[in-house]
PDB file of C-alpha atoms in Angstrom:
ATOM      1  CA  MET A   1     -13.975  10.215  27.882  1.00  0.00           C
ATOM      2  CA  LYS A   2     -15.549  12.364  30.550  1.00  0.00           C
ATOM      3  CA  LEU A   3     -14.616  15.281  32.269  1.00  0.00           C
ATOM      4  CA  GLU A   4     -14.580  14.168  35.650  1.00  0.00           C
ATOM      5  CA  LYS A   5     -12.401  11.134  34.691  1.00  0.00           C
ATOM      6  CA  LYS A   6     -10.222  13.259  32.951  1.00  0.00           C
ATOM      7  CA  ALA A   7     -10.578  15.431  36.207  1.00  0.00           C
ATOM      8  CA  THR A   8      -9.203  12.337  38.166  1.00  0.00           C
ATOM      9  CA  ILE A   9      -6.196  11.256  35.475  1.00  0.00           C
ATOM     10  CA  ILE A  10      -4.735  15.140  35.650  1.00  0.00           C
ATOM     11  CA  ALA A  11      -5.352  15.090  39.166  1.00  0.00           C
ATOM     12  CA  SER A  12      -3.202  11.995  39.469  1.00  0.00           C
ATOM     13  CA  ILE A  13      -0.448  12.956  37.144  1.00  0.00           C
ATOM     14  CA  CYS A  14       0.467  16.391  39.591  1.00  0.00           C
ATOM     15  CA  ALA A  15       0.109  14.340  42.479  1.00  0.00           C
ATOM     16  CA  LEU A  16       3.028  12.103  41.273  1.00  0.00           C
ATOM     17  CA  LEU A  17       5.111  14.963  39.610  1.00  0.00           C
ATOM     18  CA  LEU A  18       5.301  17.082  43.426  1.00  0.00           C
ATOM     19  CA  ALA A  19       5.594  13.571  45.253  1.00  0.00           C
ATOM     20  CA  LEU A  20       8.664  13.017  43.038  1.00  0.00           C
ATOM     21  CA  VAL A  21      10.245  16.961  42.884  1.00  0.00           C
ATOM     22  CA  LYS A  22       9.713  16.551  47.124  1.00  0.00           C
ATOM     23  CA  PHE A  23      11.211  12.975  47.291  1.00  0.00           C
ATOM     24  CA  PHE A  24      14.372  13.872  44.837  1.00  0.00           C
ATOM     25  CA  ILE A  25      14.974  17.209  46.981  1.00  0.00           C
ATOM     26  CA  GLY A  26      14.118  15.750  50.562  1.00  0.00           C
ATOM     27  CA  LEU A  27      16.605  13.131  49.922  1.00  0.00           C
ATOM     28  CA  ALA A  28      19.376  16.376  48.872  1.00  0.00           C
ATOM     29  CA  SER A  29      18.774  18.712  51.556  1.00  0.00           C
ATOM     30  CA  GLY A  30      18.140  15.848  53.834  1.00  0.00           C
ATOM     31  CA  SER A  31      15.376  17.172  55.445  1.00  0.00           C
ATOM     32  CA  VAL A  32      12.511  14.479  56.810  1.00  0.00           C
ATOM     33  CA  ALA A  33       9.614  16.970  56.740  1.00  0.00           C
ATOM     34  CA  ILE A  34       9.729  17.608  52.746  1.00  0.00           C
ATOM     35  CA  LEU A  35      10.096  13.252  52.654  1.00  0.00           C
ATOM     36  CA  SER A  36       6.606  13.537  54.661  1.00  0.00           C
ATOM     37  CA  SER A  37       5.048  15.766  52.538  1.00  0.00           C
ATOM     38  CA  ALA A  38       6.245  13.899  49.538  1.00  0.00           C
ATOM     39  CA  LEU A  39       4.421  10.444  51.297  1.00  0.00           C
ATOM     40  CA  ASP A  40       1.587  13.148  51.239  1.00  0.00           C
ATOM     41  CA  SER A  41       1.588  13.415  47.768  1.00  0.00           C
ATOM     42  CA  MET A  42       2.100  10.087  47.292  1.00  0.00           C
ATOM     43  CA  MET A  43      -1.018   9.291  49.419  1.00  0.00           C
ATOM     44  CA  ASP A  44      -2.978  11.957  47.555  1.00  0.00           C
ATOM     45  CA  LEU A  45      -1.799   9.935  44.307  1.00  0.00           C
ATOM     46  CA  VAL A  46      -3.745   7.091  45.323  1.00  0.00           C
ATOM     47  CA  ILE A  47      -6.575   8.872  46.094  1.00  0.00           C
ATOM     48  CA  SER A  48      -7.109  10.166  42.510  1.00  0.00           C
ATOM     49  CA  LEU A  49      -6.513   6.586  41.154  1.00  0.00           C
ATOM     50  CA  PHE A  50      -9.100   5.184  43.509  1.00  0.00           C
ATOM     51  CA  ASN A  51     -11.154   8.394  42.204  1.00  0.00           C
ATOM     52  CA  PHE A  52     -11.050   7.280  38.435  1.00  0.00           C
ATOM     53  CA  LEU A  53     -11.865   3.798  39.305  1.00  0.00           C
ATOM     54  CA  ALA A  54     -15.069   4.792  41.021  1.00  0.00           C
ATOM     55  CA  LEU A  55     -16.044   6.766  38.902  1.00  0.00           C
ATOM     56  CA  ARG A  56     -15.531   4.328  36.118  1.00  0.00           C
ATOM     57  CA  LYS A  57     -17.542   2.187  37.977  1.00  0.00           C
ATOM     58  CA  SER A  58     -20.226   4.114  38.932  1.00  0.00           C
ATOM     59  CA  SER A  59     -20.939   4.999  35.315  1.00  0.00           C
ATOM     60  CA  GLN A  60     -21.340   1.177  34.182  1.00  0.00           C
ATOM     61  CA  LYS A  61     -25.361   0.177  33.820  1.00  0.00           C
ATOM     62  CA  PRO A  62     -26.960  -2.335  35.366  1.00  0.00           C
ATOM     63  CA  ASN A  63     -26.796  -5.931  35.880  1.00  0.00           C
ATOM     64  CA  ALA A  64     -28.599  -8.850  37.144  1.00  0.00           C
ATOM     65  CA  SER A  65     -26.547  -8.443  40.514  1.00  0.00           C
ATOM     66  CA  TYR A  66     -26.928  -4.384  40.835  1.00  0.00           C
ATOM     67  CA  ASN A  67     -30.708  -4.017  39.071  1.00  0.00           C
ATOM     68  CA  PHE A  68     -30.190   0.066  39.939  1.00  0.00           C
ATOM     69  CA  GLY A  69     -26.754   0.271  38.695  1.00  0.00           C
ATOM     70  CA  PHE A  70     -23.684   2.044  40.807  1.00  0.00           C
ATOM     71  CA  SER A  71     -24.681   5.773  41.177  1.00  0.00           C
ATOM     72  CA  LYS A  72     -24.152   5.481  44.784  1.00  0.00           C
ATOM     73  CA  ILE A  73     -20.345   4.424  44.580  1.00  0.00           C
ATOM     74  CA  GLU A  74     -19.884   8.659  44.398  1.00  0.00           C
ATOM     75  CA  ALA A  75     -21.148   8.990  48.032  1.00  0.00           C
ATOM     76  CA  LEU A  76     -19.534   6.045  49.368  1.00  0.00           C
ATOM     77  CA  VAL A  77     -16.745   7.025  47.871  1.00  0.00           C
ATOM     78  CA  GLY A  78     -16.833  10.728  49.478  1.00  0.00           C
ATOM     79  CA  LEU A  79     -17.745   9.205  52.544  1.00  0.00           C
ATOM     80  CA  LEU A  80     -14.656   7.251  53.006  1.00  0.00           C
ATOM     81  CA  GLU A  81     -12.369   9.988  51.506  1.00  0.00           C
ATOM     82  CA  GLY A  82     -13.980  12.737  54.270  1.00  0.00           C
ATOM     83  CA  CYS A  83     -12.883  10.504  56.941  1.00  0.00           C
ATOM     84  CA  PHE A  84      -9.849   9.612  55.312  1.00  0.00           C
ATOM     85  CA  ILE A  85      -9.125  13.659  55.235  1.00  0.00           C
ATOM     86  CA  ALA A  86     -10.571  13.640  59.110  1.00  0.00           C
ATOM     87  CA  ILE A  87      -7.548  11.160  59.648  1.00  0.00           C
ATOM     88  CA  ILE A  88      -5.140  13.868  58.393  1.00  0.00           C
ATOM     89  CA  SER A  89      -6.073  16.598  60.285  1.00  0.00           C
ATOM     90  CA  ILE A  90      -5.844  14.366  63.477  1.00  0.00           C
ATOM     91  CA  PHE A  91      -2.233  13.451  62.387  1.00  0.00           C
ATOM     92  CA  ILE A  92      -1.018  16.755  61.432  1.00  0.00           C
ATOM     93  CA  PHE A  93      -2.515  18.324  64.887  1.00  0.00           C
ATOM     94  CA  PHE A  94      -0.903  16.030  66.891  1.00  0.00           C
ATOM     95  CA  GLN A  95       1.936  16.314  64.939  1.00  0.00           C
ATOM     96  CA  SER A  96       1.944  19.595  65.660  1.00  0.00           C
ATOM     97  CA  ILE A  97       1.896  19.615  69.247  1.00  0.00           C
ATOM     98  CA  GLN A  98       5.180  16.816  69.533  1.00  0.00           C
ATOM     99  CA  LYS A  99       6.956  19.735  67.371  1.00  0.00           C
ATOM    100  CA  MET A 100       5.760  22.379  69.429  1.00  0.00           C
ATOM    101  CA  TYR A 101       6.441  20.083  72.961  1.00  0.00           C
ATOM    102  CA  LYS A 102      10.312  18.935  71.527  1.00  0.00           C
ATOM    103  CA  TYR A 103      10.789  22.908  70.179  1.00  0.00           C
ATOM    104  CA  GLU A 104      12.633  20.794  66.907  1.00  0.00           C
ATOM    105  CA  GLU A 105      13.889  22.847  64.259  1.00  0.00           C
ATOM    106  CA  ILE A 106      13.819  22.820  60.456  1.00  0.00           C
ATOM    107  CA  SER A 107      17.059  22.066  58.268  1.00  0.00           C
ATOM    108  CA  ASP A 108      17.733  23.525  55.017  1.00  0.00           C
ATOM    109  CA  ILE A 109      14.903  26.373  54.876  1.00  0.00           C
ATOM    110  CA  ASN A 110      16.007  27.218  51.629  1.00  0.00           C
ATOM    111  CA  SER A 111      15.214  23.894  49.656  1.00  0.00           C
ATOM    112  CA  GLY A 112      11.975  23.874  52.312  1.00  0.00           C
ATOM    113  CA  MET A 113      11.044  27.448  50.874  1.00  0.00           C
ATOM    114  CA  PHE A 114      11.649  26.523  46.916  1.00  0.00           C
ATOM    115  CA  VAL A 115       9.702  23.115  46.671  1.00  0.00           C
ATOM    116  CA  MET A 116       6.535  24.842  48.927  1.00  0.00           C
ATOM    117  CA  PHE A 117       6.642  27.391  46.365  1.00  0.00           C
ATOM    118  CA  PHE A 118       6.321  24.844  43.326  1.00  0.00           C
ATOM    119  CA  SER A 119       4.022  22.393  45.298  1.00  0.00           C
ATOM    120  CA  LEU A 120       1.499  25.461  46.474  1.00  0.00           C
ATOM    121  CA  VAL A 121       1.683  26.870  42.803  1.00  0.00           C
ATOM    122  CA  CYS A 122       0.697  23.130  40.996  1.00  0.00           C
ATOM    123  CA  THR A 123      -1.852  22.977  43.643  1.00  0.00           C
ATOM    124  CA  LEU A 124      -3.743  26.276  42.919  1.00  0.00           C
ATOM    125  CA  ILE A 125      -3.653  25.776  39.810  1.00  0.00           C
ATOM    126  CA  LEU A 126      -5.103  21.971  39.663  1.00  0.00           C
ATOM    127  CA  VAL A 127      -7.885  23.063  42.789  1.00  0.00           C
ATOM    128  CA  LEU A 128      -8.610  25.766  40.288  1.00  0.00           C
ATOM    129  CA  PHE A 129      -9.413  23.319  36.982  1.00  0.00           C
ATOM    130  CA  LEU A 130     -11.448  20.205  39.715  1.00  0.00           C
ATOM    131  CA  THR A 131     -13.295  23.265  40.918  1.00  0.00           C
ATOM    132  CA  TYR A 132     -14.628  23.869  37.547  1.00  0.00           C
ATOM    133  CA  VAL A 133     -15.097  20.613  36.889  1.00  0.00           C
ATOM    134  CA  ALA A 134     -17.104  19.673  39.730  1.00  0.00           C
ATOM    135  CA  LYS A 135     -19.300  22.544  39.353  1.00  0.00           C
ATOM    136  CA  LYS A 136     -20.310  21.605  35.600  1.00  0.00           C
ATOM    137  CA  THR A 137     -20.617  17.837  36.505  1.00  0.00           C
ATOM    138  CA  ASN A 138     -21.612  17.983  39.942  1.00  0.00           C
ATOM    139  CA  SER A 139     -19.187  14.968  40.642  1.00  0.00           C
ATOM    140  CA  LEU A 140     -19.362  14.317  44.284  1.00  0.00           C
ATOM    141  CA  ILE A 141     -15.714  12.588  43.920  1.00  0.00           C
ATOM    142  CA  VAL A 142     -14.386  14.907  41.907  1.00  0.00           C
ATOM    143  CA  GLU A 143     -15.533  17.930  44.697  1.00  0.00           C
ATOM    144  CA  SER A 144     -14.015  15.130  47.230  1.00  0.00           C
ATOM    145  CA  ASP A 145     -10.950  15.094  45.591  1.00  0.00           C
ATOM    146  CA  CYS A 146     -11.012  18.793  44.955  1.00  0.00           C
ATOM    147  CA  LEU A 147     -11.258  19.086  48.732  1.00  0.00           C
ATOM    148  CA  HIS A 148      -7.975  16.813  49.670  1.00  0.00           C
ATOM    149  CA  TYR A 149      -6.166  19.568  47.092  1.00  0.00           C
ATOM    150  CA  LYS A 150      -7.782  22.428  49.222  1.00  0.00           C
ATOM    151  CA  THR A 151      -6.514  21.234  52.285  1.00  0.00           C
ATOM    152  CA  ASP A 152      -3.536  20.217  50.598  1.00  0.00           C
ATOM    153  CA  LEU A 153      -3.096  24.169  49.109  1.00  0.00           C
ATOM    154  CA  LEU A 154      -4.313  24.963  52.780  1.00  0.00           C
ATOM    155  CA  THR A 155      -0.715  23.178  54.345  1.00  0.00           C
ATOM    156  CA  ASN A 156       1.031  24.261  51.063  1.00  0.00           C
ATOM    157  CA  CYS A 157       0.870  27.778  51.946  1.00  0.00           C
ATOM    158  CA  CYS A 158       0.994  28.108  56.099  1.00  0.00           C
ATOM    159  CA  THR A 159       3.948  25.556  55.808  1.00  0.00           C
ATOM    160  CA  LEU A 160       5.560  27.957  53.077  1.00  0.00           C
ATOM    161  CA  LEU A 161       4.188  30.861  55.123  1.00  0.00           C
ATOM    162  CA  ALA A 162       5.738  29.682  58.430  1.00  0.00           C
ATOM    163  CA  LEU A 163       8.925  28.250  56.742  1.00  0.00           C
ATOM    164  CA  ILE A 164       9.537  32.511  55.464  1.00  0.00           C
ATOM    165  CA  VAL A 165       8.628  33.609  58.848  1.00  0.00           C
ATOM    166  CA  ILE A 166      11.283  31.232  60.645  1.00  0.00           C
ATOM    167  CA  TYR A 167      14.098  32.353  57.971  1.00  0.00           C
ATOM    168  CA  PHE A 168      13.675  35.852  58.968  1.00  0.00           C
ATOM    169  CA  THR A 169      13.202  35.407  63.132  1.00  0.00           C
ATOM    170  CA  GLN A 170      14.313  31.690  63.932  1.00  0.00           C
ATOM    171  CA  TRP A 171      11.157  31.037  65.720  1.00  0.00           C
ATOM    172  CA  HIS A 172      10.861  27.402  64.840  1.00  0.00           C
ATOM    173  CA  PHE A 173       7.510  27.383  67.306  1.00  0.00           C
ATOM    174  CA  ILE A 174       6.173  28.826  64.544  1.00  0.00           C
ATOM    175  CA  ASP A 175       5.328  25.576  62.501  1.00  0.00           C
ATOM    176  CA  ALA A 176       3.811  24.206  64.751  1.00  0.00           C
ATOM    177  CA  ILE A 177       1.126  26.939  65.518  1.00  0.00           C
ATOM    178  CA  PHE A 178       0.395  26.940  61.801  1.00  0.00           C
ATOM    179  CA  GLY A 179      -0.071  22.986  61.701  1.00  0.00           C
ATOM    180  CA  ILE A 180      -2.099  23.305  64.587  1.00  0.00           C
ATOM    181  CA  ALA A 181      -4.666  25.911  62.338  1.00  0.00           C
ATOM    182  CA  ALA A 182      -4.498  24.075  59.179  1.00  0.00           C
ATOM    183  CA  SER A 183      -5.439  20.788  61.337  1.00  0.00           C
ATOM    184  CA  PHE A 184      -9.183  22.484  62.461  1.00  0.00           C
ATOM    185  CA  TYR A 185      -9.524  23.584  59.341  1.00  0.00           C
ATOM    186  CA  ILE A 186      -9.120  20.412  57.665  1.00  0.00           C
ATOM    187  CA  ALA A 187     -10.965  18.706  60.033  1.00  0.00           C
ATOM    188  CA  PHE A 188     -14.104  21.331  59.313  1.00  0.00           C
ATOM    189  CA  SER A 189     -13.581  21.004  55.243  1.00  0.00           C
ATOM    190  CA  ALA A 190     -14.116  16.892  56.018  1.00  0.00           C
ATOM    191  CA  CYS A 191     -17.009  17.223  57.740  1.00  0.00           C
ATOM    192  CA  SER A 192     -18.606  18.946  55.404  1.00  0.00           C
ATOM    193  CA  ILE A 193     -18.038  16.497  52.504  1.00  0.00           C
ATOM    194  CA  VAL A 194     -19.391  13.443  55.063  1.00  0.00           C
ATOM    195  CA  LYS A 195     -22.426  15.778  56.232  1.00  0.00           C
ATOM    196  CA  LYS A 196     -22.976  16.204  52.284  1.00  0.00           C
ATOM    197  CA  SER A 197     -22.598  12.877  51.214  1.00  0.00           C
ATOM    198  CA  LEU A 198     -24.898  10.746  53.993  1.00  0.00           C
ATOM    199  CA  PRO A 199     -27.652  11.835  52.497  1.00  0.00           C
ATOM    200  CA  PHE A 200     -27.352  10.749  49.482  1.00  0.00           C
ATOM    201  CA  LEU A 201     -26.435   6.761  51.148  1.00  0.00           C
ATOM    202  CA  MET A 202     -29.890   7.248  53.338  1.00  0.00           C
ATOM    203  CA  ASP A 203     -31.905   7.745  50.479  1.00  0.00           C
ATOM    204  CA  LYS A 204     -33.218  11.160  51.817  1.00  0.00           C
ATOM    205  CA  ALA A 205     -35.887  13.118  49.718  1.00  0.00           C
ATOM    206  CA  LEU A 206     -35.210  15.575  46.831  1.00  0.00           C
ATOM    207  CA  GLU A 207     -35.815  19.103  48.311  1.00  0.00           C
ATOM    208  CA  SER A 208     -39.286  20.098  49.540  1.00  0.00           C
ATOM    209  CA  GLU A 209     -39.606  22.854  46.842  1.00  0.00           C
ATOM    210  CA  LYS A 210     -38.535  20.638  43.879  1.00  0.00           C
ATOM    211  CA  VAL A 211     -41.385  18.122  45.943  1.00  0.00           C
ATOM    212  CA  LYS A 212     -43.945  20.402  45.679  1.00  0.00           C
ATOM    213  CA  GLN A 213     -42.991  21.554  41.587  1.00  0.00           C
ATOM    214  CA  ILE A 214     -43.438  17.732  40.673  1.00  0.00           C
ATOM    215  CA  TYR A 215     -47.129  18.094  42.677  1.00  0.00           C
ATOM    216  CA  THR A 216     -48.107  20.958  40.496  1.00  0.00           C
ATOM    217  CA  LEU A 217     -47.117  19.214  37.455  1.00  0.00           C
ATOM    218  CA  ILE A 218     -49.022  16.220  38.650  1.00  0.00           C
ATOM    219  CA  LYS A 219     -52.029  17.613  39.782  1.00  0.00           C
ATOM    220  CA  ASN A 220     -52.607  20.049  37.200  1.00  0.00           C
ATOM    221  CA  HIS A 221     -52.745  17.026  34.941  1.00  0.00           C
ATOM    222  CA  LYS A 222     -56.553  17.326  33.706  1.00  0.00           C
ATOM    223  CA  ASP A 223     -56.763  12.825  33.654  1.00  0.00           C
ATOM    224  CA  VAL A 224     -55.635  12.229  36.658  1.00  0.00           C
ATOM    225  CA  LEU A 225     -57.995  11.932  39.052  1.00  0.00           C
ATOM    226  CA  SER A 226     -56.038  11.794  42.239  1.00  0.00           C
ATOM    227  CA  PHE A 227     -52.389  10.699  42.664  1.00  0.00           C
ATOM    228  CA  HIS A 228     -50.704   8.992  45.993  1.00  0.00           C
ATOM    229  CA  ASP A 229     -47.053   7.554  47.526  1.00  0.00           C
ATOM    230  CA  LEU A 230     -45.111  10.331  45.705  1.00  0.00           C
ATOM    231  CA  LYS A 231     -41.441   8.947  46.895  1.00  0.00           C
ATOM    232  CA  THR A 232     -38.044  10.286  46.165  1.00  0.00           C
ATOM    233  CA  ARG A 233     -34.826  10.195  46.074  1.00  0.00           C
ATOM    234  CA  LYS A 234     -31.565  10.778  44.909  1.00  0.00           C
ATOM    235  CA  THR A 235     -27.862   9.866  44.060  1.00  0.00           C
ATOM    236  CA  PRO A 236     -24.809  12.308  43.109  1.00  0.00           C
ATOM    237  CA  ASN A 237     -25.795  12.092  39.471  1.00  0.00           C
ATOM    238  CA  ILE A 238     -29.803  10.485  39.647  1.00  0.00           C
ATOM    239  CA  ASN A 239     -33.115  11.447  40.742  1.00  0.00           C
ATOM    240  CA  TYR A 240     -35.673   9.209  41.698  1.00  0.00           C
ATOM    241  CA  LEU A 241     -39.144   9.200  41.768  1.00  0.00           C
ATOM    242  CA  SER A 242     -42.209   6.486  42.039  1.00  0.00           C
ATOM    243  CA  VAL A 243     -45.607   7.286  42.170  1.00  0.00           C
ATOM    244  CA  HIS A 244     -49.541   5.756  41.893  1.00  0.00           C
ATOM    245  CA  LEU A 245     -51.541   7.871  39.511  1.00  0.00           C
ATOM    246  CA  VAL A 246     -55.174   7.395  39.648  1.00  0.00           C
ATOM    247  CA  PHE A 247     -57.662   7.425  36.720  1.00  0.00           C
ATOM    248  CA  CYS A 248     -60.889   6.627  35.486  1.00  0.00           C
ATOM    249  CA  PRO A 249     -61.345   2.652  35.261  1.00  0.00           C
ATOM    250  CA  ILE A 250     -62.754   3.174  31.924  1.00  0.00           C
ATOM    251  CA  ILE A 251     -59.561   4.487  30.746  1.00  0.00           C
ATOM    252  CA  SER A 252     -57.809   2.393  28.097  1.00  0.00           C
ATOM    253  CA  LEU A 253     -53.852   1.521  28.996  1.00  0.00           C
ATOM    254  CA  PHE A 254     -52.749   3.064  26.085  1.00  0.00           C
ATOM    255  CA  HIS A 255     -53.703   6.097  27.235  1.00  0.00           C
ATOM    256  CA  ALA A 256     -53.065   6.174  30.683  1.00  0.00           C
ATOM    257  CA  HIS A 257     -49.495   4.730  29.623  1.00  0.00           C
ATOM    258  CA  LYS A 258     -49.136   8.372  27.620  1.00  0.00           C
ATOM    259  CA  ILE A 259     -50.166  10.296  30.050  1.00  0.00           C
ATOM    260  CA  SER A 260     -47.968   8.931  32.258  1.00  0.00           C
ATOM    261  CA  ASP A 261     -44.942   9.361  29.741  1.00  0.00           C
ATOM    262  CA  GLU A 262     -46.469  13.150  28.903  1.00  0.00           C
ATOM    263  CA  ILE A 263     -46.439  13.688  33.054  1.00  0.00           C
ATOM    264  CA  GLU A 264     -42.288  12.244  32.797  1.00  0.00           C
ATOM    265  CA  GLN A 265     -41.613  14.424  30.014  1.00  0.00           C
ATOM    266  CA  ASN A 266     -42.987  17.635  31.494  1.00  0.00           C
ATOM    267  CA  ILE A 267     -40.630  17.207  34.928  1.00  0.00           C
ATOM    268  CA  ARG A 268     -37.408  16.169  32.825  1.00  0.00           C
ATOM    269  CA  GLU A 269     -38.284  19.400  30.762  1.00  0.00           C
ATOM    270  CA  LYS A 270     -38.763  21.246  34.210  1.00  0.00           C
ATOM    271  CA  PHE A 271     -35.218  20.047  35.406  1.00  0.00           C
ATOM    272  CA  CYS A 272     -33.702  20.103  32.060  1.00  0.00           C
ATOM    273  CA  ASN A 273     -29.836  20.155  33.628  1.00  0.00           C
ATOM    274  CA  GLU A 274     -30.916  16.512  35.808  1.00  0.00           C
ATOM    275  CA  LYS A 275     -31.170  12.802  34.744  1.00  0.00           C
ATOM    276  CA  TRP A 276     -34.134  11.420  36.114  1.00  0.00           C
ATOM    277  CA  GLU A 277     -35.327   7.871  36.864  1.00  0.00           C
ATOM    278  CA  PHE A 278     -39.567   7.410  37.071  1.00  0.00           C
ATOM    279  CA  GLN A 279     -40.949   3.981  38.500  1.00  0.00           C
ATOM    280  CA  ILE A 280     -45.495   5.541  38.326  1.00  0.00           C
ATOM    281  CA  HIS A 281     -48.400   2.424  38.559  1.00  0.00           C
ATOM    282  CA  LEU A 282     -51.471   2.882  37.184  1.00  0.00           C
ATOM    283  CA  ASP A 283     -54.218   2.215  39.314  1.00  0.00           C
ATOM    284  CA  PRO A 284     -58.072   2.351  38.182  1.00  0.00           C
ATOM    285  CA  TYR A 285     -58.897   3.783  41.462  1.00  0.00           C
ATOM    286  CA  ASP A 286     -57.522   4.809  44.921  1.00  0.00           C
ATOM    287  CA  ASP A 287     -56.037   1.932  46.445  1.00  0.00           C
ATOM    288  CA  GLN A 288     -54.157   3.484  48.781  1.00  0.00           C
ATOM    289  CA  GLU A 289     -55.693   2.409  52.071  1.00  0.00           C
ATOM    290  CA  VAL A 290     -55.307  -0.465  50.811  1.00  0.00           C
ATOM    291  CA  GLU A 291     -51.966  -0.590  50.261  1.00  0.00           C
ATOM    292  CA  ARG A 292     -50.926   0.710  53.845  1.00  0.00           C
ATOM    293  CA  GLU A 293     -53.224  -2.323  55.624  1.00  0.00           C
ATOM    294  CA  LYS A 294     -50.268  -5.088  53.493  1.00  0.00           C
ATOM    295  CA  GLN A 295     -47.363  -2.866  55.089  1.00  0.00           C
TER     296      GLN A 295
END
C-alpha cells in the first residue's frame, strides 16, 4: 500500500478515536461544547475516509471512458475540502459571535480541559506525520487532509487556552474571542488550498523556468530543425507535454522516432523526481501556419 493511502487510514483511525473519547466524556460531563467537538471529529473521519477513496480512485489506470486517467481527482477533492473548511470557519465565527452576545458559560471546565489536551496531543502527532507524507509524496489530498487537521489543532489549542484562562479568571467571553480569531485563520488556510487546486483543474502550464529548460533541451538536439506548439499542463502527480518536432524530410521514421525517445528521456532525467506523459508529433516540415488556419 502506498504511503499516502496509509496516511489517510491513520488519520481516519485517529479521528475515530478522538470522536469516541469526546463523545463519552461529553455525555459523562453533560458538556454540549465537547459533544459538538465530537461531532467535528466525526466529520474529520468522514473526510479522511473520502480522501482514502479519492486516492484509491486517482491511482487507477486509464480506461475506455477516461483515457487520461483519474489524476485530477486529487485537485477536485482539494477544492471541495477547501470549500468545506471555509464553511466550517464561517460556522465557528457565527457560533463565537452568538456566544459573546448571549454570554454563555462553559460547564465542567476540568473535563473540557482534559479532553482538549488529549485531543491536542493526538492531533499534533497526526499533523506532523501528515506533513511528512505530504512533502514526501507531493499528494494534494494528503496536504488537504493535513490542512484540515491543522485547523483542528489550532481550534483545539485555542479552546484549551481559553478554558485555562476561564478556569482562573471566570471570563467566559474569552472563549468567543479565541473562536473568532481561529475562524479567520481557518478561512485563510482554506483559501490557500483552493488556490492551489484551481490551476490543476484549469490545466495551467508548467512553471516558466521549467518550460525554458525544456525548450533548451529540444533546441540543442542537432537533428531537430525546429519545433512548435509546445504545450504543458500538470495534475498533482503527473506532468503532461505535447510538441511538434520538425525533421529533415528524408529522415527515416525509425530515426525520427528514436530522437523523440531521446528527448523524452532527457526531460525525464532533467526532472527525475517527477512523472511525465508525452505526446510528440513528428513533422517533415514546419506546418504551424497550416495548423493555425485550421483552428
